[in-house]
Amino acid sequence: MPLRLYNTLTRTEEDFVPRDHARVSFYSCGPTVYDDAHIGNFRSFLAADVLRRWIESPLCEVKGADGQAHKGPRKVVHVMNITDVGHMTDDAEGGESGEDRMAVAGKRIAEAKKSGKLPADVRIDPGDPYQIARFYEERFKDDAKRLGLKLAIEGEKDPTLQPRATESVPGMIELVKRLIAQGYAYVVGGAGERVVYFDVQKFPAYGRLSGNTLDQLREGAGGRVAASNQASKRHPADFLLWKEDSSHIMKWDSPWGAGYPGWHIECSVMSFQRLVGNDLSATIPNGEALIDLHSGGEDNIFPHHECEIAQSCCAFNATPAKGGYARLWFHPRFLLVEGTKMSKSKGNFFTARDLFAKGVDPAALRLELVRTHYRSNANFTMQGLADSQRQVERWRRFVESAGGDASHSQGSRDDAMLGFAQALNADLNIAAAIAEVNKFVARTEKPGTQDAELMKVFDGVLGVLELQRPAAASTDIGIFAPGVAPDPAVLAKLEERRAARAAKDFARSDRIRDELLAMGYAIKDVAGGKVEVRRAGA
RNA sequence: GGCCGGGUGCCAGAGUGGUCUAAUGGGACGGAUUGCAAAUCCGUUAUCCGUCGGUUCGAAUCCGACCCCGGCCUCCA
């Protein structure tokens, strides 16, 4: 059975049929870079990464336009934008209230430098939005690579896979011009306060993705859109394409004055230019879908992706009935933290780098973020992270102990491959796929070279074992877990305990272990007379 | 008010009409091992799937009502 995926657009699970089964185009809405990405962001990006890895796996079969299932090899061109244009905190459309996010980030950076939270050698001007954006962009790419986001690793060699919105503004202006010329957009306001809106009533399929059809959208339902902005629109759902605003922190010249683009138009431009063609005046023959896959967090379904579809279908003559802009829309659900929603505005979020700084193994974090089905809300917990860590360690032991002839037949490996492929082909059932891996590991008493190779194939999709492990600090007596500094007080206790054990004074040895536990350290004896030290409870 | 997802053991989380007395991982418990621990290995751990009704020879799986939880309805992955 070839790959089947749930399509948000049709609300059904369907065969995934790309335009070219050997070369799949995939666009993912990427991060905004006015703060560090949190683990919820990464859950969404990693779900897309697992999908792309699965499509590229030699075990995956994909249905072609000829109706036949095709084996690989297959290439996925996976593009993820970097949103480095600042937007308003309160009103991304009108910009009449709130502050620009990039300006807020600048203040935060200035404060962090003052308080010493950011090292003094970080050279960044908090008043320069481009420097702020680059600063967070680098940190994002760094985190993404540590978590095995394949696109970020490829992006080092091919930066066009991670296009920046600020570098695509000329294309956005061109596309807005085209939409106006075609009658899909209109300009309101006089010089100095011009605004370009998309006319949603010209696109009858508006609402198909989200279910928010025009007659169901109530004016200002979220209560966040200023009434004065709404007044100049032809329909309350009309959305911003360009805003003239000479006071904006980031601004560009345009036929509608100096200002900034609306926040939906960038993805229409970047996805087209990187995955379809450079000529934004092109028209798609037969109204075919432009790209194969498009992903983003569930909150992107409306309004962002709805608006992208409207813009792109209208500008390039793609037909909604033929999939329109993208053949298949992939939307991972939110990540909860200890049972409640996390969001930037609530501030209850973990960033990946916070966790790495505490010594969390990227492999464990990746597995924890990826192991729940992408269309369910996952619940991130410290317990779950510990579970994932142990799972990773079992797999590592399996691979590291492998060698020579396998203790069992090829049939066992074939079963595992089949089970793994069937699970992932069924709308990316990763939990079932992991279960297949575990069953394979459990029944393999003595793993051979071929078993280790098969694990590598599985890990090509899971992307866990290939990640770099955090380094452990080591002294002649202690091996300190990542994130645990070799404290002299601890070292002294370890020396004392070593002496006690040599003298067979086990009562004293155990007492020292309890003392260390009270100090927050858990220890265990390992081969060679050394002691492994980790944080208690971790 | 409109539109989407969900409710499975101590926890996380699969399973969508019979093979389910419900996968897999963690935890817990028992055993092996260890000076004792830790790690590892072996074994045990849901007669039941939010509640109540219905359809069916047969339901965790389909239908209805109800109760809860999460998301979106122009900040957010």
PDB file of C-alpha atoms in Angstrom, chain A residues 329-428:
ATOM      1  CA  TRP A 329      -2.110  20.323   3.304  1.00  0.00           C
ATOM      2  CA  PHE A 330      -0.376  18.877   6.331  1.00  0.00           C
ATOM      3  CA  HIS A 331      -1.100  20.419   9.733  1.00  0.00           C
ATOM      4  CA  PRO A 332       0.412  19.027  12.914  1.00  0.00           C
ATOM      5  CA  ARG A 333      -1.548  19.801  16.084  1.00  0.00           C
ATOM      6  CA  PHE A 334      -0.319  21.781  19.035  1.00  0.00           C
ATOM      7  CA  LEU A 335       1.951  20.577  21.747  1.00  0.00           C
ATOM      8  CA  LEU A 336       0.699  20.944  25.310  1.00  0.00           C
ATOM      9  CA  VAL A 337       3.110  21.261  28.197  1.00  0.00           C
ATOM     10  CA  GLU A 338       2.164  19.328  31.319  1.00  0.00           C
ATOM     11  CA  GLY A 339      -1.420  19.336  30.079  1.00  0.00           C
ATOM     12  CA  THR A 340      -1.895  23.003  29.210  1.00  0.00           C
ATOM     13  CA  LYS A 341      -1.410  25.000  26.074  1.00  0.00           C
ATOM     14  CA  MET A 342       1.828  26.800  25.572  1.00  0.00           C
ATOM     15  CA  SER A 343       2.192  30.015  23.642  1.00  0.00           C
ATOM     16  CA  LYS A 344       4.565  32.882  23.325  1.00  0.00           C
ATOM     17  CA  SER A 345       2.099  35.291  24.850  1.00  0.00           C
ATOM     18  CA  LYS A 346       1.574  33.114  27.937  1.00  0.00           C
ATOM     19  CA  GLY A 347       5.295  32.712  28.406  1.00  0.00           C
ATOM     20  CA  ASN A 348       4.974  29.111  29.639  1.00  0.00           C
ATOM     21  CA  PHE A 349       7.239  27.713  27.021  1.00  0.00           C
ATOM     22  CA  PHE A 350      10.472  25.791  26.851  1.00  0.00           C
ATOM     23  CA  THR A 351      12.881  26.609  24.100  1.00  0.00           C
ATOM     24  CA  ALA A 352      15.010  23.853  22.667  1.00  0.00           C
ATOM     25  CA  ARG A 353      18.173  25.655  23.689  1.00  0.00           C
ATOM     26  CA  ASP A 354      16.990  26.023  27.293  1.00  0.00           C
ATOM     27  CA  LEU A 355      16.632  22.270  27.425  1.00  0.00           C
ATOM     28  CA  PHE A 356      19.978  21.639  25.740  1.00  0.00           C
ATOM     29  CA  ALA A 357      21.630  23.936  28.275  1.00  0.00           C
ATOM     30  CA  LYS A 358      20.220  21.734  31.020  1.00  0.00           C
ATOM     31  CA  GLY A 359      21.917  18.767  29.441  1.00  0.00           C
ATOM     32  CA  VAL A 360      18.914  17.321  27.613  1.00  0.00           C
ATOM     33  CA  ASP A 361      20.016  14.972  24.862  1.00  0.00           C
ATOM     34  CA  PRO A 362      18.800  16.272  21.478  1.00  0.00           C
ATOM     35  CA  ALA A 363      17.965  12.705  20.487  1.00  0.00           C
ATOM     36  CA  ALA A 364      15.623  12.340  23.464  1.00  0.00           C
ATOM     37  CA  LEU A 365      13.992  15.694  22.757  1.00  0.00           C
ATOM     38  CA  ARG A 366      13.508  14.846  19.108  1.00  0.00           C
ATOM     39  CA  LEU A 367      11.933  11.494  19.925  1.00  0.00           C
ATOM     40  CA  GLU A 368       9.691  13.028  22.568  1.00  0.00           C
ATOM     41  CA  LEU A 369       8.446  15.673  20.109  1.00  0.00           C
ATOM     42  CA  VAL A 370       7.957  13.238  17.274  1.00  0.00           C
ATOM     43  CA  ARG A 371       6.544  10.073  18.868  1.00  0.00           C
ATOM     44  CA  THR A 372       2.920  11.204  19.107  1.00  0.00           C
ATOM     45  CA  HIS A 373       0.775  11.148  15.993  1.00  0.00           C
ATOM     46  CA  TYR A 374       1.030  14.530  14.309  1.00  0.00           C
ATOM     47  CA  ARG A 375      -2.739  15.085  14.253  1.00  0.00           C
ATOM     48  CA  SER A 376      -3.161  14.642  18.006  1.00  0.00           C
ATOM     49  CA  ASN A 377      -2.283  17.163  20.644  1.00  0.00           C
ATOM     50  CA  ALA A 378       0.875  15.853  22.230  1.00  0.00           C
ATOM     51  CA  ASN A 379       1.626  16.406  25.880  1.00  0.00           C
ATOM     52  CA  PHE A 380       5.203  17.310  26.652  1.00  0.00           C
ATOM     53  CA  THR A 381       6.242  16.268  30.141  1.00  0.00           C
ATOM     54  CA  MET A 382       9.541  15.787  31.917  1.00  0.00           C
ATOM     55  CA  GLN A 383       8.490  12.192  32.536  1.00  0.00           C
ATOM     56  CA  GLY A 384       7.937  11.724  28.827  1.00  0.00           C
ATOM     57  CA  LEU A 385      11.329  13.203  28.068  1.00  0.00           C
ATOM     58  CA  ALA A 386      12.928  10.734  30.482  1.00  0.00           C
ATOM     59  CA  ASP A 387      10.992   7.874  28.826  1.00  0.00           C
ATOM     60  CA  SER A 388      12.301   8.955  25.453  1.00  0.00           C
ATOM     61  CA  GLN A 389      15.841   9.152  26.766  1.00  0.00           C
ATOM     62  CA  ARG A 390      15.685   5.541  27.920  1.00  0.00           C
ATOM     63  CA  GLN A 391      14.211   4.486  24.615  1.00  0.00           C
ATOM     64  CA  VAL A 392      17.056   6.159  22.749  1.00  0.00           C
ATOM     65  CA  GLU A 393      19.612   4.474  24.966  1.00  0.00           C
ATOM     66  CA  ARG A 394      18.139   1.040  24.278  1.00  0.00           C
ATOM     67  CA  TRP A 395      18.408   1.623  20.555  1.00  0.00           C
ATOM     68  CA  ARG A 396      21.951   2.906  20.892  1.00  0.00           C
ATOM     69  CA  ARG A 397      22.965  -0.197  22.834  1.00  0.00           C
ATOM     70  CA  PHE A 398      21.410  -2.339  20.151  1.00  0.00           C
ATOM     71  CA  VAL A 399      23.386  -0.682  17.370  1.00  0.00           C
ATOM     72  CA  GLU A 400      26.618  -0.464  19.343  1.00  0.00           C
ATOM     73  CA  SER A 401      26.528  -4.119  20.333  1.00  0.00           C
ATOM     74  CA  ALA A 402      25.852  -5.251  16.770  1.00  0.00           C
ATOM     75  CA  GLY A 403      28.461  -7.072  14.758  1.00  0.00           C
ATOM     76  CA  GLY A 404      29.121 -10.158  12.734  1.00  0.00           C
ATOM     77  CA  ASP A 405      26.435 -12.558  11.697  1.00  0.00           C
ATOM     78  CA  ALA A 406      22.907 -11.978  12.812  1.00  0.00           C
ATOM     79  CA  SER A 407      21.375 -14.413  15.261  1.00  0.00           C
ATOM     80  CA  HIS A 408      18.236 -14.687  13.172  1.00  0.00           C
ATOM     81  CA  SER A 409      17.034 -14.860   9.636  1.00  0.00           C
ATOM     82  CA  GLN A 410      16.366 -12.289   6.998  1.00  0.00           C
ATOM     83  CA  GLY A 411      12.669 -13.032   7.517  1.00  0.00           C
ATOM     84  CA  SER A 412      12.722 -11.234  10.835  1.00  0.00           C
ATOM     85  CA  ARG A 413      14.138  -8.133   9.205  1.00  0.00           C
ATOM     86  CA  ASP A 414      11.624  -8.357   6.385  1.00  0.00           C
ATOM     87  CA  ASP A 415       8.784  -8.498   8.898  1.00  0.00           C
ATOM     88  CA  ALA A 416      10.129  -5.446  10.654  1.00  0.00           C
ATOM     89  CA  MET A 417      10.485  -3.518   7.390  1.00  0.00           C
ATOM     90  CA  LEU A 418       7.000  -4.410   6.313  1.00  0.00           C
ATOM     91  CA  GLY A 419       5.455  -3.457   9.638  1.00  0.00           C
ATOM     92  CA  PHE A 420       7.382  -0.211   9.747  1.00  0.00           C
ATOM     93  CA  ALA A 421       6.370   0.746   6.210  1.00  0.00           C
ATOM     94  CA  GLN A 422       2.722  -0.171   6.706  1.00  0.00           C
ATOM     95  CA  ALA A 423       2.550   1.944   9.834  1.00  0.00           C
ATOM     96  CA  LEU A 424       4.064   5.031   8.256  1.00  0.00           C
ATOM     97  CA  ASN A 425       2.107   4.674   5.033  1.00  0.00           C
ATOM     98  CA  ALA A 426      -1.075   4.850   7.102  1.00  0.00           C
ATOM     99  CA  ASP A 427      -1.001   8.611   7.612  1.00  0.00           C
ATOM    100  CA  LEU A 428       2.358   8.507   9.365  1.00  0.00           C
TER     101      LEU A 428
END
